[in-house]
Short mmCIF file of C-alpha atoms in Angstrom, two decimals:
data_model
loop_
_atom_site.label_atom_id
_atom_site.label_comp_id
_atom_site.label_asym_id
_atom_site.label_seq_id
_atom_site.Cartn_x
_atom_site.Cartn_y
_atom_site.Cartn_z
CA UNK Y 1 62.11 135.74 108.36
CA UNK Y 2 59.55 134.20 106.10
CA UNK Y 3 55.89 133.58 107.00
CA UNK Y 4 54.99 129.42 108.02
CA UNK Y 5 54.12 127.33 105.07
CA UNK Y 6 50.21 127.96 104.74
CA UNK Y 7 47.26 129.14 102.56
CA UNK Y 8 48.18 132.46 100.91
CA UNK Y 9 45.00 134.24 98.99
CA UNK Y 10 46.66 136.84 96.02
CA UNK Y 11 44.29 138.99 94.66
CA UNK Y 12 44.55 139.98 91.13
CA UNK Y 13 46.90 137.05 91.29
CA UNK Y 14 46.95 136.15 87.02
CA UNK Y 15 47.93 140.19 87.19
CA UNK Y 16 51.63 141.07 86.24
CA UNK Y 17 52.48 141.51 89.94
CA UNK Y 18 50.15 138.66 91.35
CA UNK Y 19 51.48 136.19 89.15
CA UNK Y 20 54.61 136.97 90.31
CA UNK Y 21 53.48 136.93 93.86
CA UNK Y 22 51.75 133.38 93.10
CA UNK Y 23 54.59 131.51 91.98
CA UNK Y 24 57.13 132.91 94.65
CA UNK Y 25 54.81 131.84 97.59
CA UNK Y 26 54.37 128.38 95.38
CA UNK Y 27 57.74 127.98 94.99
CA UNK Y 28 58.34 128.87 98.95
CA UNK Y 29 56.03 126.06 99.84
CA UNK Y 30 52.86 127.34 100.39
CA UNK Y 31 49.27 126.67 99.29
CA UNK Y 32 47.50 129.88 96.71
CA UNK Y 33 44.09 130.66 96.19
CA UNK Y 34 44.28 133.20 93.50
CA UNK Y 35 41.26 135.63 93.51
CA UNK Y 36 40.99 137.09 89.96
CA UNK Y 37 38.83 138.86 87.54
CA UNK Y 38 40.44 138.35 84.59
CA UNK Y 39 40.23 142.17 83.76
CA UNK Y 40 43.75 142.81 83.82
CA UNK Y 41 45.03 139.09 83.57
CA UNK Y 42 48.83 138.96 81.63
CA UNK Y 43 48.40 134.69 81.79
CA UNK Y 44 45.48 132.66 81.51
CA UNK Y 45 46.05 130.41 84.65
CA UNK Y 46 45.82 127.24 82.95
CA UNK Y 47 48.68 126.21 84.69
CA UNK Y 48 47.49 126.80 88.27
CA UNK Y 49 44.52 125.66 87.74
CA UNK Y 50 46.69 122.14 87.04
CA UNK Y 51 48.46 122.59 89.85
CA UNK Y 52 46.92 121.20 92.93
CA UNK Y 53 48.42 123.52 95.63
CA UNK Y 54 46.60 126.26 93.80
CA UNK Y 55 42.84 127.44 93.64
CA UNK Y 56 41.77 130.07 91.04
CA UNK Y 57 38.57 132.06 91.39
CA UNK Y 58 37.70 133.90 88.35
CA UNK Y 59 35.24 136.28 89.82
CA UNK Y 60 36.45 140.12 91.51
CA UNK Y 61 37.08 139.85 95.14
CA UNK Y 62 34.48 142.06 95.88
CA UNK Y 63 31.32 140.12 94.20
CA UNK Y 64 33.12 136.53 95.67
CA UNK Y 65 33.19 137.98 99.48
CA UNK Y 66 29.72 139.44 99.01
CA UNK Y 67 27.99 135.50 97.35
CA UNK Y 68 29.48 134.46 100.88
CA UNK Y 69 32.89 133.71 100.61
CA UNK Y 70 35.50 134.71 103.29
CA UNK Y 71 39.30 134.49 104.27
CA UNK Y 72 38.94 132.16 106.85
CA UNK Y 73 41.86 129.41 107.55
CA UNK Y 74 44.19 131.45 105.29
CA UNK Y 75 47.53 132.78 106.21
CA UNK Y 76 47.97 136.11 104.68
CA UNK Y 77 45.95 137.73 102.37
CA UNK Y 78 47.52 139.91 99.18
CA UNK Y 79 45.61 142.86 97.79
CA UNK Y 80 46.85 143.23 94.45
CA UNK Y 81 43.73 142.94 92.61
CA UNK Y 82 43.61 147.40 90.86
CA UNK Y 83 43.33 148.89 87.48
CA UNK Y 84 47.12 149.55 87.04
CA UNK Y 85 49.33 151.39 84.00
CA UNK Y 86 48.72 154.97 82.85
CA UNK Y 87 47.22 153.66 79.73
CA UNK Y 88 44.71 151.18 81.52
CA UNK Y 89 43.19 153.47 83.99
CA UNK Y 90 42.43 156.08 81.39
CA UNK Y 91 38.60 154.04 80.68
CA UNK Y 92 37.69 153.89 84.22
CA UNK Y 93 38.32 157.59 84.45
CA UNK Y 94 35.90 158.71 87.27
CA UNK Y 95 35.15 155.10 88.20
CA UNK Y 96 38.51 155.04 90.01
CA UNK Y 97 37.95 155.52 92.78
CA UNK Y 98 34.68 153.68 93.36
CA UNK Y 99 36.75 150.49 91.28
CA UNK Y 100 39.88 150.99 94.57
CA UNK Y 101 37.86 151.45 97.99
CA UNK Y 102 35.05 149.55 96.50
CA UNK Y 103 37.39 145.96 96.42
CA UNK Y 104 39.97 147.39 99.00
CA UNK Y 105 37.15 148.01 101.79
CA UNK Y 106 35.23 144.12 102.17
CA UNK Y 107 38.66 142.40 101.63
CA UNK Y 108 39.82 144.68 104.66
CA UNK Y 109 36.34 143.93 106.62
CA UNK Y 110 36.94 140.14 105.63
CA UNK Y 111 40.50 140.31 107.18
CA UNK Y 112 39.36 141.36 110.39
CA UNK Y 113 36.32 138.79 110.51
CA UNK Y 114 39.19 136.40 109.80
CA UNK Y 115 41.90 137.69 111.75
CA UNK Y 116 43.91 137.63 109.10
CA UNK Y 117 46.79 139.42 108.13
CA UNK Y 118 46.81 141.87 104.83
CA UNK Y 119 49.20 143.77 102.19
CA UNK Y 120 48.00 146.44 100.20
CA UNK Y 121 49.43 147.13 97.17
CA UNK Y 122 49.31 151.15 96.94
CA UNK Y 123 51.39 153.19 93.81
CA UNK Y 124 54.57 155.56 94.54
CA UNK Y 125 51.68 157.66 92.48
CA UNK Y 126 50.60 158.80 95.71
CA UNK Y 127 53.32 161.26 96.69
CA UNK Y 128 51.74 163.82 93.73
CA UNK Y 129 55.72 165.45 93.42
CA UNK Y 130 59.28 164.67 92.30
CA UNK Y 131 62.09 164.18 94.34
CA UNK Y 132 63.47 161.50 97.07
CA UNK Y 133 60.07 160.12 98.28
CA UNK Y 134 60.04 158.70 102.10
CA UNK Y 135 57.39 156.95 103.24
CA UNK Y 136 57.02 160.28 106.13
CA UNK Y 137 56.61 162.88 103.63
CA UNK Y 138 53.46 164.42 103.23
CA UNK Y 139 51.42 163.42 99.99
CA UNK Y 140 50.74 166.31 97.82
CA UNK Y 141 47.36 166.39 95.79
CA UNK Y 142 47.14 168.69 92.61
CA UNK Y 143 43.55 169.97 92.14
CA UNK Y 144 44.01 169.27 88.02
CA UNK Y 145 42.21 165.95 88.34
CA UNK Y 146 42.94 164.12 85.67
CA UNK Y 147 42.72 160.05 85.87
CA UNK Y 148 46.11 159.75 86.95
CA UNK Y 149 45.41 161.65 90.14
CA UNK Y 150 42.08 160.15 90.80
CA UNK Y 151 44.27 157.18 91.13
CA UNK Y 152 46.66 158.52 92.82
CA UNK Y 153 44.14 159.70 95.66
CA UNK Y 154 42.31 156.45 95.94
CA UNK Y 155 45.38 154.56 96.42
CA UNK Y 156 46.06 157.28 98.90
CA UNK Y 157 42.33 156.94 100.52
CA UNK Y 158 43.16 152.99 100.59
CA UNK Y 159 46.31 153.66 102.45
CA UNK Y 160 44.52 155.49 105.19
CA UNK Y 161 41.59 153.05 105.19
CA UNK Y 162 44.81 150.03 106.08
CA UNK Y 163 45.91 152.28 108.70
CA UNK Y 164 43.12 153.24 110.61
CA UNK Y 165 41.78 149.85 110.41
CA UNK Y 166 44.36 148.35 112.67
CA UNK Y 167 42.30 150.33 115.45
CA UNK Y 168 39.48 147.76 114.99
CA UNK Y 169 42.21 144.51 115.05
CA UNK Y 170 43.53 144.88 111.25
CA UNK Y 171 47.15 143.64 111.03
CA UNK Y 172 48.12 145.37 107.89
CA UNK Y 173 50.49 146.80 105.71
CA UNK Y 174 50.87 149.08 102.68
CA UNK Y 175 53.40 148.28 100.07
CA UNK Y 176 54.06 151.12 97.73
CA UNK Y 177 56.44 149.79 94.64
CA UNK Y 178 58.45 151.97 92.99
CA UNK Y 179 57.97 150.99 88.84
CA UNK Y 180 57.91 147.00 88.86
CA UNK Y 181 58.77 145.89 85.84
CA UNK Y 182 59.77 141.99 84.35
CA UNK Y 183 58.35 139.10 82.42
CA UNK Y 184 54.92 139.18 81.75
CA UNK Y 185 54.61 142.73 82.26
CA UNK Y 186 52.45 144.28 79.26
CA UNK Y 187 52.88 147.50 77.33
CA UNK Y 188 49.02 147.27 77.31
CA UNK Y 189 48.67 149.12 80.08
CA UNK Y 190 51.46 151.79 78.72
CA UNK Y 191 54.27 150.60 80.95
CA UNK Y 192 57.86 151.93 79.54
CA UNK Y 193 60.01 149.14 79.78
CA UNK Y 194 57.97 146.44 78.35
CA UNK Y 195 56.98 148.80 75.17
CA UNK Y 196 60.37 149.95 75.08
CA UNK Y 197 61.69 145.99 74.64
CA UNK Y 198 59.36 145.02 72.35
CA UNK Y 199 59.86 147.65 70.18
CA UNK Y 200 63.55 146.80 70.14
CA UNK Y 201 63.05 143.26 69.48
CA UNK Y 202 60.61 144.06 66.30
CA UNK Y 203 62.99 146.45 65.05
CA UNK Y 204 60.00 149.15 65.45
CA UNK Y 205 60.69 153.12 66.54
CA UNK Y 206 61.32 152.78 70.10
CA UNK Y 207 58.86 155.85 71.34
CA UNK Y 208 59.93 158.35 74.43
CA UNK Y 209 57.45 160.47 75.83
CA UNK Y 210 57.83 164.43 77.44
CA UNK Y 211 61.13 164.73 75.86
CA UNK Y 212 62.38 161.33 77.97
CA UNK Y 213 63.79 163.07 81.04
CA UNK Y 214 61.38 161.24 83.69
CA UNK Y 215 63.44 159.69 86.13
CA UNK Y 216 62.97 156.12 87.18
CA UNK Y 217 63.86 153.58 89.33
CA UNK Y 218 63.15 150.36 88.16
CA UNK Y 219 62.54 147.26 90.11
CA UNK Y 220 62.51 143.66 89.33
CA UNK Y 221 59.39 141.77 90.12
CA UNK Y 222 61.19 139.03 91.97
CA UNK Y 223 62.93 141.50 94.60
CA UNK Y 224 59.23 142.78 95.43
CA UNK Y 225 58.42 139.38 95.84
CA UNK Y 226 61.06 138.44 97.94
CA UNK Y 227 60.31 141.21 100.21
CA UNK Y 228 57.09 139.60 101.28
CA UNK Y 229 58.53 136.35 101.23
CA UNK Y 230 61.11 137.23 103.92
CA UNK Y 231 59.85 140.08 105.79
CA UNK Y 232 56.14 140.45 105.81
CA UNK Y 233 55.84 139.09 109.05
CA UNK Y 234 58.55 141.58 110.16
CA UNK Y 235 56.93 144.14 108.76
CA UNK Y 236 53.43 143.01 110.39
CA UNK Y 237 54.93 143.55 113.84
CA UNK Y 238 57.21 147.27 113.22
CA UNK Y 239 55.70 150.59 113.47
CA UNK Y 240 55.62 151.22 109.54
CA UNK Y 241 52.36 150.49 108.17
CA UNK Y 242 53.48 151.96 104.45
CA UNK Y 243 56.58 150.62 102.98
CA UNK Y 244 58.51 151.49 99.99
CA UNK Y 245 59.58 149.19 97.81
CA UNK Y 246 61.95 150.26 95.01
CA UNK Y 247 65.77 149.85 93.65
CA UNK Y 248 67.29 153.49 93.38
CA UNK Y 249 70.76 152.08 92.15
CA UNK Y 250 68.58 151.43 88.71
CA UNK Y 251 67.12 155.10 88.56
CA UNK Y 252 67.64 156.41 85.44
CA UNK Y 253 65.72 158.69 82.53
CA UNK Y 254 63.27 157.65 79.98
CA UNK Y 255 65.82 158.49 77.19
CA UNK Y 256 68.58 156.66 78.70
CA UNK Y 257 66.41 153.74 79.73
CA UNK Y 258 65.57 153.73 75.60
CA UNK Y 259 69.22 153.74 74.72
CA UNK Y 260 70.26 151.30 77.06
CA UNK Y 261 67.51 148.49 75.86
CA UNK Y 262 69.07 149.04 72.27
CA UNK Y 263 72.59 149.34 73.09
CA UNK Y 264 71.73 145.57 75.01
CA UNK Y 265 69.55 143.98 72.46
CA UNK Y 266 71.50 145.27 69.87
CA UNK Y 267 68.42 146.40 67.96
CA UNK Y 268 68.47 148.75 64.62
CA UNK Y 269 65.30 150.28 66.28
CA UNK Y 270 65.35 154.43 65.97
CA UNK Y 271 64.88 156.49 69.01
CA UNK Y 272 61.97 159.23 68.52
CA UNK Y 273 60.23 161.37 70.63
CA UNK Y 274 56.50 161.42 70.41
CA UNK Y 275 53.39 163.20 72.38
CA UNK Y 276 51.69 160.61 74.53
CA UNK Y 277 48.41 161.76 73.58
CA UNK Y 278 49.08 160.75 70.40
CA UNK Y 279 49.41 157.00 71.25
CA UNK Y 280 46.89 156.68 73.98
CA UNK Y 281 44.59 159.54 73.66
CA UNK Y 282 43.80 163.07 74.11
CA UNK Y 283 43.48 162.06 78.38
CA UNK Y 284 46.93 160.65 78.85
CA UNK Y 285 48.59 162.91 81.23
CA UNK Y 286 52.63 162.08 82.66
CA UNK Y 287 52.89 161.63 86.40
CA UNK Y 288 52.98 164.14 88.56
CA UNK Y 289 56.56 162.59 89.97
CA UNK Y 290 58.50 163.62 87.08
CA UNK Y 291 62.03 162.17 89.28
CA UNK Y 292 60.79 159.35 91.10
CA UNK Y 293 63.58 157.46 93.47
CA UNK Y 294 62.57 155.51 96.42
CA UNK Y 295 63.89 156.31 100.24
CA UNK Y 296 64.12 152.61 101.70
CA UNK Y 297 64.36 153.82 105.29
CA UNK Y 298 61.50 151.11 106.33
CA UNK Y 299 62.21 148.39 104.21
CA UNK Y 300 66.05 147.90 104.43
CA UNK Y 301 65.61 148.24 108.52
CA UNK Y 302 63.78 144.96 108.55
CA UNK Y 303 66.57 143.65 106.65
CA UNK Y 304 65.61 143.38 102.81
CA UNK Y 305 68.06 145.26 100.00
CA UNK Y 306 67.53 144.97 96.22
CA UNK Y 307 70.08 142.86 94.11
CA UNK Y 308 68.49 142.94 90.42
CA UNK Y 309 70.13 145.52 88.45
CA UNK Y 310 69.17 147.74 85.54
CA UNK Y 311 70.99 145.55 82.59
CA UNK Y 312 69.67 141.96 84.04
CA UNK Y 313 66.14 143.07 84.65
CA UNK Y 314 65.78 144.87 80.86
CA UNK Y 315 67.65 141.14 79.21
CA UNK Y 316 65.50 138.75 81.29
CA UNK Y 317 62.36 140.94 79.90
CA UNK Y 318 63.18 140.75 76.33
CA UNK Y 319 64.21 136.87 77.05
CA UNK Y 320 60.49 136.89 78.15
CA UNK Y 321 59.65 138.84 75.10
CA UNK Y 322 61.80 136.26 72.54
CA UNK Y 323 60.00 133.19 73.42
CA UNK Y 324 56.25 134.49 73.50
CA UNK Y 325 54.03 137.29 72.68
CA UNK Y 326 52.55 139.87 74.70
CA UNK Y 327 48.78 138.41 75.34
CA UNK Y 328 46.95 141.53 76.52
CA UNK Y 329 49.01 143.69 74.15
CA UNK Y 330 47.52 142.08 70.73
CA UNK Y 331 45.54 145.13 69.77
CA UNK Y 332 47.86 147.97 71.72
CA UNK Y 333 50.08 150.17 69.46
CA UNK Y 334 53.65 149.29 69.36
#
């Protein structure tokens, strides 16, 4: 089931998703080295740098691999290291794509020179329409490219890059998660749920976008974890190089997402509708996946099913929330 106890290298790992990463494979007994920029860092790492099963490297991957460094003697390496939340990609508009392929192709060069095995972390952005999304549908590309779709096609262009590489000895996969969402995630880079708990908690207008009939399907951080944890190695070895991961028992819309986190937290907080462009610029566009629920065809035939639902994952966020404040999110509107 799980991969040996080893030396796992998370990029992006002080990043909402590869912190999460970082402490799972910690806690599952393995040795980190945590590859990170800083850019989009939700913790500071002071704690892993105390800890002495973990190495941080505050430098992008790309710049680290090309001063010499490599992948060699390591387990597993984690791409996670991206410009990530429709409000955080908006200043790298037209840098996209060269800020995606231009980390994702030396860490895939440096996993073949090591012969070492890779995840990419790609978006559920990719599939460009709304629906039931299966990892075999075709990807649809609209030709109004804003920054959301430049995104969208470099993750896609990353994807393919994965694949095709396994023709020159790449073991790979693609992971694309289906609205992650848990402690430490930042409503910095305009994420819903985090903005939506904090607003709650500060007794503030809790803000819906697009009238607030999106569809979501939220998924807790530690089930995308535990996927890798258990089934990576499974994964490694079937014939599905891309791999949702998602939780469609928690799909639900924007508006009812914002009535259920004050209905839990019992907050005072109003309920408005407001134009997106109004709280993150004139560029902010919605996805093109207005209803966005995973198919988990690939992912729950090697075994692995969701467990954290809706309610739990929005009250262990604002527990998060209670105790500390939102580091990247000290100048974003709330």
């Amino acid at each position: 089931m799980g991969a040996p106890s080893g030396e796992v290298i998370v990029t992006g790992g002080l990043g909402f998703i590869g912190s999460h990463l970082v402490d799972a494979y910690l806690e599952a007994g393995h040795r980190v080295t945590i590859i990170d920029s800083s850019t989009g860092a939700v913790i500071d790492g002071k704690d892993y740098d105390r800890d002495p099963r973990c190495t941080v490297i505050r430098q992008r991957v790309e710049d680290y691999l090309a001063a010499g460094g490599d992948f060699a003697g390591a387990d597993r390496v984690i791409h996670a290291a991206s410009y990530v939340g429709p409000a955080s990609i908006l200043s790298r508009a037209g840098r996209l794509g060269h800020d995606i392929i231009g980390s994702t192709a030396p860490v895939i060069d440096a996993c073949i020179g090591a012969g070492t095995p890779m995840c990419l972390f790609s978006s559920a952005e990719v599939y460009g329409r709304s629906g039931l999304l299966d990892e075999k549908d075709d990807i649809v590309v609209p030709t109004h490219y804003n920054t959301r779709i430049e995104y969208a096609i470099a993750k896609t262009l990353a994807e393919a890059m994965v694949t095709n590489s396994r023709q020159h000895g790449l073991r790979g996969i693609v992971i694309r998660p289906f609205n992650v969402a848990g402690a430490r995630q930042s409503r910095a880079g305009g994420f819903v749920m985090p903005t939506f708990v904090q607003q709650a908690l500060a007794g503030k207008p809790i803000t819906v976008f697009a009238g607030g009939e999106q569809v979501r399907a939220f998924i807790a951080a530690s089930d995308l974890t535990r996927f890798l944890i258990e089934h990576m190695d499974a994964a490694l070895d079937s014939d599905d190089t891309v791999i949702n991961v998602g939780n469609p028992a928690n799909a639900i819309t924007i508006m009812g997402l914002a009535h259920q986190v004050k209905k839990l937290l019992g907050s005072a907080s109003p309920i408005v509708g407001v134009d997106g462009r109004s709280v993150h610029g004139p560029h902010y566009a919605e996805a093109e996946s207005f209803h966005k629920i995973p198919a988990l065809r690939a992912a729950t035939s090697l075994g692995w099913q969701p467990r954290i639902a809706l309610d739990e994952l929005i009250l262990s966020t604002a527990a998060y929330y209670r105790a500390r404040e939102d580091r990247r999110a000290v100048n974003a509107p709330l």
